[in-house]
CSV table of C-alpha atoms and ligand atoms in Angstrom, one decimal:
chain,number,residue,atom,x,y,z
A,1,MET,CA,0.0,-0.1,0.1
A,2,SER,CA,1.6,3.3,-1.1
A,3,THR,CA,1.1,6.3,1.1
A,4,ASP,CA,-2.1,8.6,0.2
A,5,SER,CA,0.1,11.8,0.2
A,6,ALA,CA,0.7,13.4,-3.1
A,7,LYS,CA,4.3,13.9,-1.7
A,8,PRO,CA,7.0,11.2,-2.8
A,9,ALA,CA,7.7,8.8,-0.2
A,10,VAL,CA,11.3,8.7,1.1
A,11,ALA,CA,12.9,6.1,3.3
A,12,VAL,CA,15.2,8.0,6.0
A,13,SER,CA,17.4,6.4,8.5
A,14,ALA,CA,15.6,7.1,11.7
A,15,CYS,CA,18.6,8.5,13.6
A,16,LEU,CA,18.8,11.3,11.0
A,17,LEU,CA,15.5,12.5,12.3
A,18,GLY,CA,16.5,12.5,15.7
A,19,GLU,CA,15.5,9.1,16.9
A,20,GLU,CA,17.8,7.7,19.6
A,21,CYS,CA,18.5,4.4,17.9
A,22,THR,CA,22.4,4.5,17.2
A,23,TRP,CA,24.6,2.0,18.9
A,24,ARG,CA,25.4,4.5,21.4
A,25,GLY,CA,22.0,5.1,22.2
A,26,GLY,CA,22.2,8.7,20.6
A,27,HIS,CA,21.1,10.0,17.2
A,28,ASN,CA,22.6,11.7,14.2
A,29,ALA,CA,19.9,14.3,13.7
A,30,LEU,CA,20.0,16.7,10.4
A,31,PRO,CA,19.9,20.3,11.1
A,32,ALA,CA,16.2,21.3,12.0
A,33,ASP,CA,15.6,23.2,9.0
A,34,ALA,CA,16.9,20.2,6.9
A,35,ILE,CA,14.3,18.0,8.5
A,36,ALA,CA,11.6,20.7,8.1
A,37,ARG,CA,12.4,20.9,4.3
A,38,LEU,CA,12.2,17.2,4.0
A,39,ARG,CA,9.1,17.3,5.9
A,40,GLU,CA,7.6,19.7,3.4
A,41,ALA,CA,8.6,17.9,0.2
A,42,CYS,CA,8.4,14.3,1.1
A,43,GLU,CA,6.4,11.7,3.1
A,44,LEU,CA,9.2,10.3,5.2
A,45,VAL,CA,9.3,6.8,6.2
A,46,PRO,CA,11.7,6.2,9.1
A,47,ILE,CA,13.6,3.0,9.2
A,48,CYS,CA,16.3,1.6,11.3
A,49,PRO,CA,17.6,-1.6,10.3
A,50,GLU,CA,19.6,-2.5,13.3
A,51,VAL,CA,16.8,-2.1,15.7
A,52,GLN,CA,14.4,-3.7,13.1
A,53,GLY,CA,16.6,-6.7,13.1
A,54,GLY,CA,16.3,-7.2,17.0
A,55,LEU,CA,19.3,-5.6,18.2
A,56,PRO,CA,19.1,-3.5,21.4
A,57,THR,CA,19.9,0.2,21.9
A,58,PRO,CA,22.5,0.8,23.0
A,59,ARG,CA,24.7,-2.2,21.6
A,60,PRO,CA,28.1,-2.7,20.8
A,61,PRO,CA,29.5,-1.5,17.5
A,62,SER,CA,29.6,-3.7,14.6
A,63,GLU,CA,31.3,-3.6,11.3
A,64,ILE,CA,31.4,-5.8,8.2
A,65,VAL,CA,34.4,-7.9,8.7
A,66,ASN,CA,36.2,-10.2,6.2
A,67,ALA,CA,36.4,-13.1,8.6
A,68,ARG,CA,36.9,-15.8,6.1
A,69,PRO,CA,37.7,-14.6,2.6
A,70,ALA,CA,36.5,-16.9,-0.3
A,71,SER,CA,38.7,-19.0,-2.3
A,72,GLY,CA,40.2,-16.3,-5.0
A,73,ASP,CA,38.4,-13.5,-3.3
A,74,GLU,CA,41.3,-12.4,-0.8
A,75,GLY,CA,41.4,-8.8,-0.2
A,76,VAL,CA,37.8,-8.1,-1.7
A,77,ARG,CA,36.1,-5.9,0.7
A,78,GLY,CA,33.1,-4.0,0.5
A,79,THR,CA,30.8,-3.5,-2.5
A,80,VAL,CA,30.5,-7.2,-3.9
A,81,SER,CA,30.7,-9.1,-0.8
A,82,SER,CA,28.5,-6.8,1.4
A,83,CYS,CA,26.0,-6.8,-1.4
A,84,ALA,CA,26.3,-10.4,-1.5
A,85,LEU,CA,25.2,-10.5,2.2
A,86,ALA,CA,22.4,-8.2,1.2
A,87,ASN,CA,21.1,-10.7,-1.6
A,88,GLU,CA,17.4,-11.3,-0.6
A,89,ASP,CA,17.7,-15.0,-1.8
A,90,PHE,CA,21.0,-15.2,0.2
A,91,CYS,CA,19.2,-13.9,3.3
A,92,SER,CA,16.3,-16.5,2.9
A,93,ALA,CA,18.5,-19.3,2.5
A,94,ASP,CA,19.0,-21.7,5.2
A,95,GLU,CA,21.2,-20.0,7.7
A,96,GLY,CA,23.9,-22.5,8.2
A,97,GLU,CA,24.0,-22.9,4.5
A,98,ALA,CA,24.2,-19.2,4.0
A,99,LEU,CA,26.7,-18.7,6.7
A,100,GLU,CA,28.8,-21.4,5.4
A,101,ASP,CA,29.0,-19.7,1.9
A,102,ALA,CA,29.7,-16.4,3.0
A,103,CYS,CA,33.1,-14.5,3.0
A,104,LEU,CA,32.1,-11.6,5.0
A,105,ARG,CA,30.3,-11.5,8.4
A,106,VAL,CA,28.9,-8.6,10.6
A,107,LEU,CA,30.7,-8.7,13.9
A,108,THR,CA,30.6,-6.6,16.9
A,109,ASN,CA,33.8,-5.2,18.4
A,110,GLU,CA,33.6,-8.0,21.0
A,111,GLY,CA,33.8,-10.5,18.0
A,112,LYS,CA,29.8,-11.6,18.3
A,113,ASP,CA,28.3,-12.5,14.9
A,114,VAL,CA,25.3,-10.4,14.3
A,115,THR,CA,25.1,-11.0,10.6
A,116,ALA,CA,21.6,-12.6,10.8
A,117,GLN,CA,20.2,-9.7,12.8
A,118,PHE,CA,21.7,-7.2,10.3
A,119,GLN,CA,20.2,-9.2,7.4
A,120,ALA,CA,16.8,-9.5,9.0
A,121,GLY,CA,16.5,-6.0,9.8
A,122,ALA,CA,17.6,-4.7,6.3
A,123,LEU,CA,14.8,-7.0,5.0
A,124,ALA,CA,12.4,-5.4,7.4
A,125,ALA,CA,13.4,-2.0,6.5
A,126,LEU,CA,13.2,-2.8,2.8
A,127,ALA,CA,9.7,-4.2,3.3
A,128,ASP,CA,8.4,-1.0,5.0
A,129,ALA,CA,10.2,1.2,2.0
A,130,ARG,CA,8.4,-0.9,-0.6
A,131,THR,CA,5.1,-0.7,1.4
A,132,ALA,CA,5.2,3.0,1.3
A,133,GLY,CA,6.1,3.3,-2.4
A,134,CYS,CA,9.7,4.7,-1.7
A,135,ARG,CA,11.8,5.2,-4.7
A,136,PHE,CA,14.3,7.4,-2.7
A,137,ALA,CA,16.1,6.8,0.6
A,138,LEU,CA,18.2,9.3,2.7
A,139,LEU,CA,20.5,6.9,4.5
A,140,LYS,CA,23.2,7.5,7.2
A,141,GLU,CA,26.7,7.5,5.7
A,142,LYS,CA,29.4,4.9,6.7
A,143,SER,CA,27.1,2.6,8.6
A,144,PRO,CA,27.4,-1.1,8.1
A,145,SER,CA,23.5,-1.1,7.6
A,146,CYS,CA,22.9,2.4,6.1
A,147,GLY,CA,26.1,3.4,4.5
A,148,PHE,CA,26.1,3.9,0.8
A,149,GLY,CA,29.5,3.8,-1.2
A,150,ARG,CA,31.8,4.0,1.9
A,151,ILE,CA,31.9,2.0,5.0
A,152,TYR,CA,34.4,1.1,7.8
A,153,ASP,CA,36.8,-1.6,6.8
A,154,GLY,CA,36.0,-4.1,9.6
A,155,THR,CA,39.0,-3.3,11.9
A,156,PHE,CA,37.2,-0.7,14.3
A,157,SER,CA,40.1,1.7,13.4
A,158,GLY,CA,38.1,4.3,11.7
A,159,VAL,CA,39.4,3.4,8.2
A,160,LEU,CA,36.9,3.7,5.4
A,161,VAL,CA,36.8,1.5,2.2
A,162,GLU,CA,34.6,1.2,-0.8
A,163,GLY,CA,31.4,-0.7,0.0
A,164,SER,CA,28.0,-0.3,1.3
A,165,GLY,CA,25.9,-1.5,4.3
A,166,ILE,CA,23.6,-4.2,4.1
A,167,ALA,CA,20.5,-2.4,4.1
A,168,ALA,CA,21.9,0.2,1.8
A,169,CYS,CA,22.9,-2.5,-0.6
A,170,MET,CA,19.3,-4.1,-0.5
A,171,PHE,CA,17.6,-0.8,-1.4
A,172,ALA,CA,19.9,-0.2,-4.1
A,173,ASP,CA,19.3,-3.7,-5.6
A,174,ALA,CA,15.3,-3.0,-5.2
A,175,GLY,CA,15.8,0.0,-7.5
A,176,ILE,CA,15.4,2.6,-4.7
A,177,ARG,CA,17.9,5.4,-5.3
A,178,VAL,CA,19.9,6.0,-2.2
A,179,PHE,CA,21.6,9.3,-1.0
A,180,GLY,CA,23.8,9.9,1.9
A,181,GLU,CA,22.9,12.8,4.5
A,182,SER,CA,25.6,14.8,3.1
A,183,ARG,CA,23.6,14.8,-0.4
A,184,VAL,CA,20.3,16.0,1.3
A,185,GLU,CA,20.2,19.1,-0.9
A,186,GLU,CA,20.6,17.0,-4.1
A,187,LEU,CA,17.8,14.8,-3.0
A,188,LEU,CA,15.5,17.9,-2.5
A,189,ALA,CA,16.4,19.4,-5.8
A,190,PHE,CA,15.5,16.0,-7.5
A,191,ILE,CA,12.1,16.3,-5.7
A,192,ARG,CA,11.7,20.0,-6.5
A,193,GLN,CA,12.4,19.2,-10.3
A,194,GLY,CA,9.7,16.3,-10.2
A,195,ARG,CA,12.6,14.0,-11.1
A,196,VAL,CA,11.2,11.4,-8.8
A,197,ARG,CA,9.0,10.0,-11.8
A,198,GLU,CA,12.1,9.4,-13.9
B,1,SF4,S1,22.7,4.2,10.8
B,1,SF4,FE1,20.7,3.2,10.2
B,1,SF4,S2,20.8,1.3,11.5
B,1,SF4,FE2,22.3,2.6,12.5
B,1,SF4,S3,21.3,3.9,14.1
B,1,SF4,FE3,20.8,5.0,12.0
B,1,SF4,S4,19.0,4.1,11.1
B,1,SF4,FE4,19.5,2.7,12.6
């Protein structure tokens, strides 16, 4: 069921709207005027894949970690493999089988495997976005769930690599155009120009 509003529906990382759902228990709220302009132009659909996957708030920080490189895949991080984790068929496979085949995991900084929660939460967030008819998403940059284009490298040392979070990959694969929060003006320009119907 898509929204009744004439405004385009845009999925937004809930922490960008001020919801205290980050791993620290805080938020990453955009400036108030940016949120006001987004609300004016769009029907905002808040999503938080990590909470939707059943993880608590606060929670230990997690990163996509190259736990067991696949044969011939040594050194490959980020884009290809994290999107493999975001493949809906992969996510719906038997968990043991799926994890056996995976070359990456999502691990907390304490080494706990939270891959299944990240996958489940990404699927739930995507379902919400699809239900609302979202064709665009504004997602928190660098996150192992929401980051698009660059994420932390899995060493918990602040190093960024090319790649995307599981939810962001899943949204992009579903044809939803993903913007990071640093591109909010670009998203608003798209909407102002009526380019949401492209
Ligand atoms: S970045 Fe995404 S998963 Fe993390 S707190 Fe924000 S909405 Fe939730």
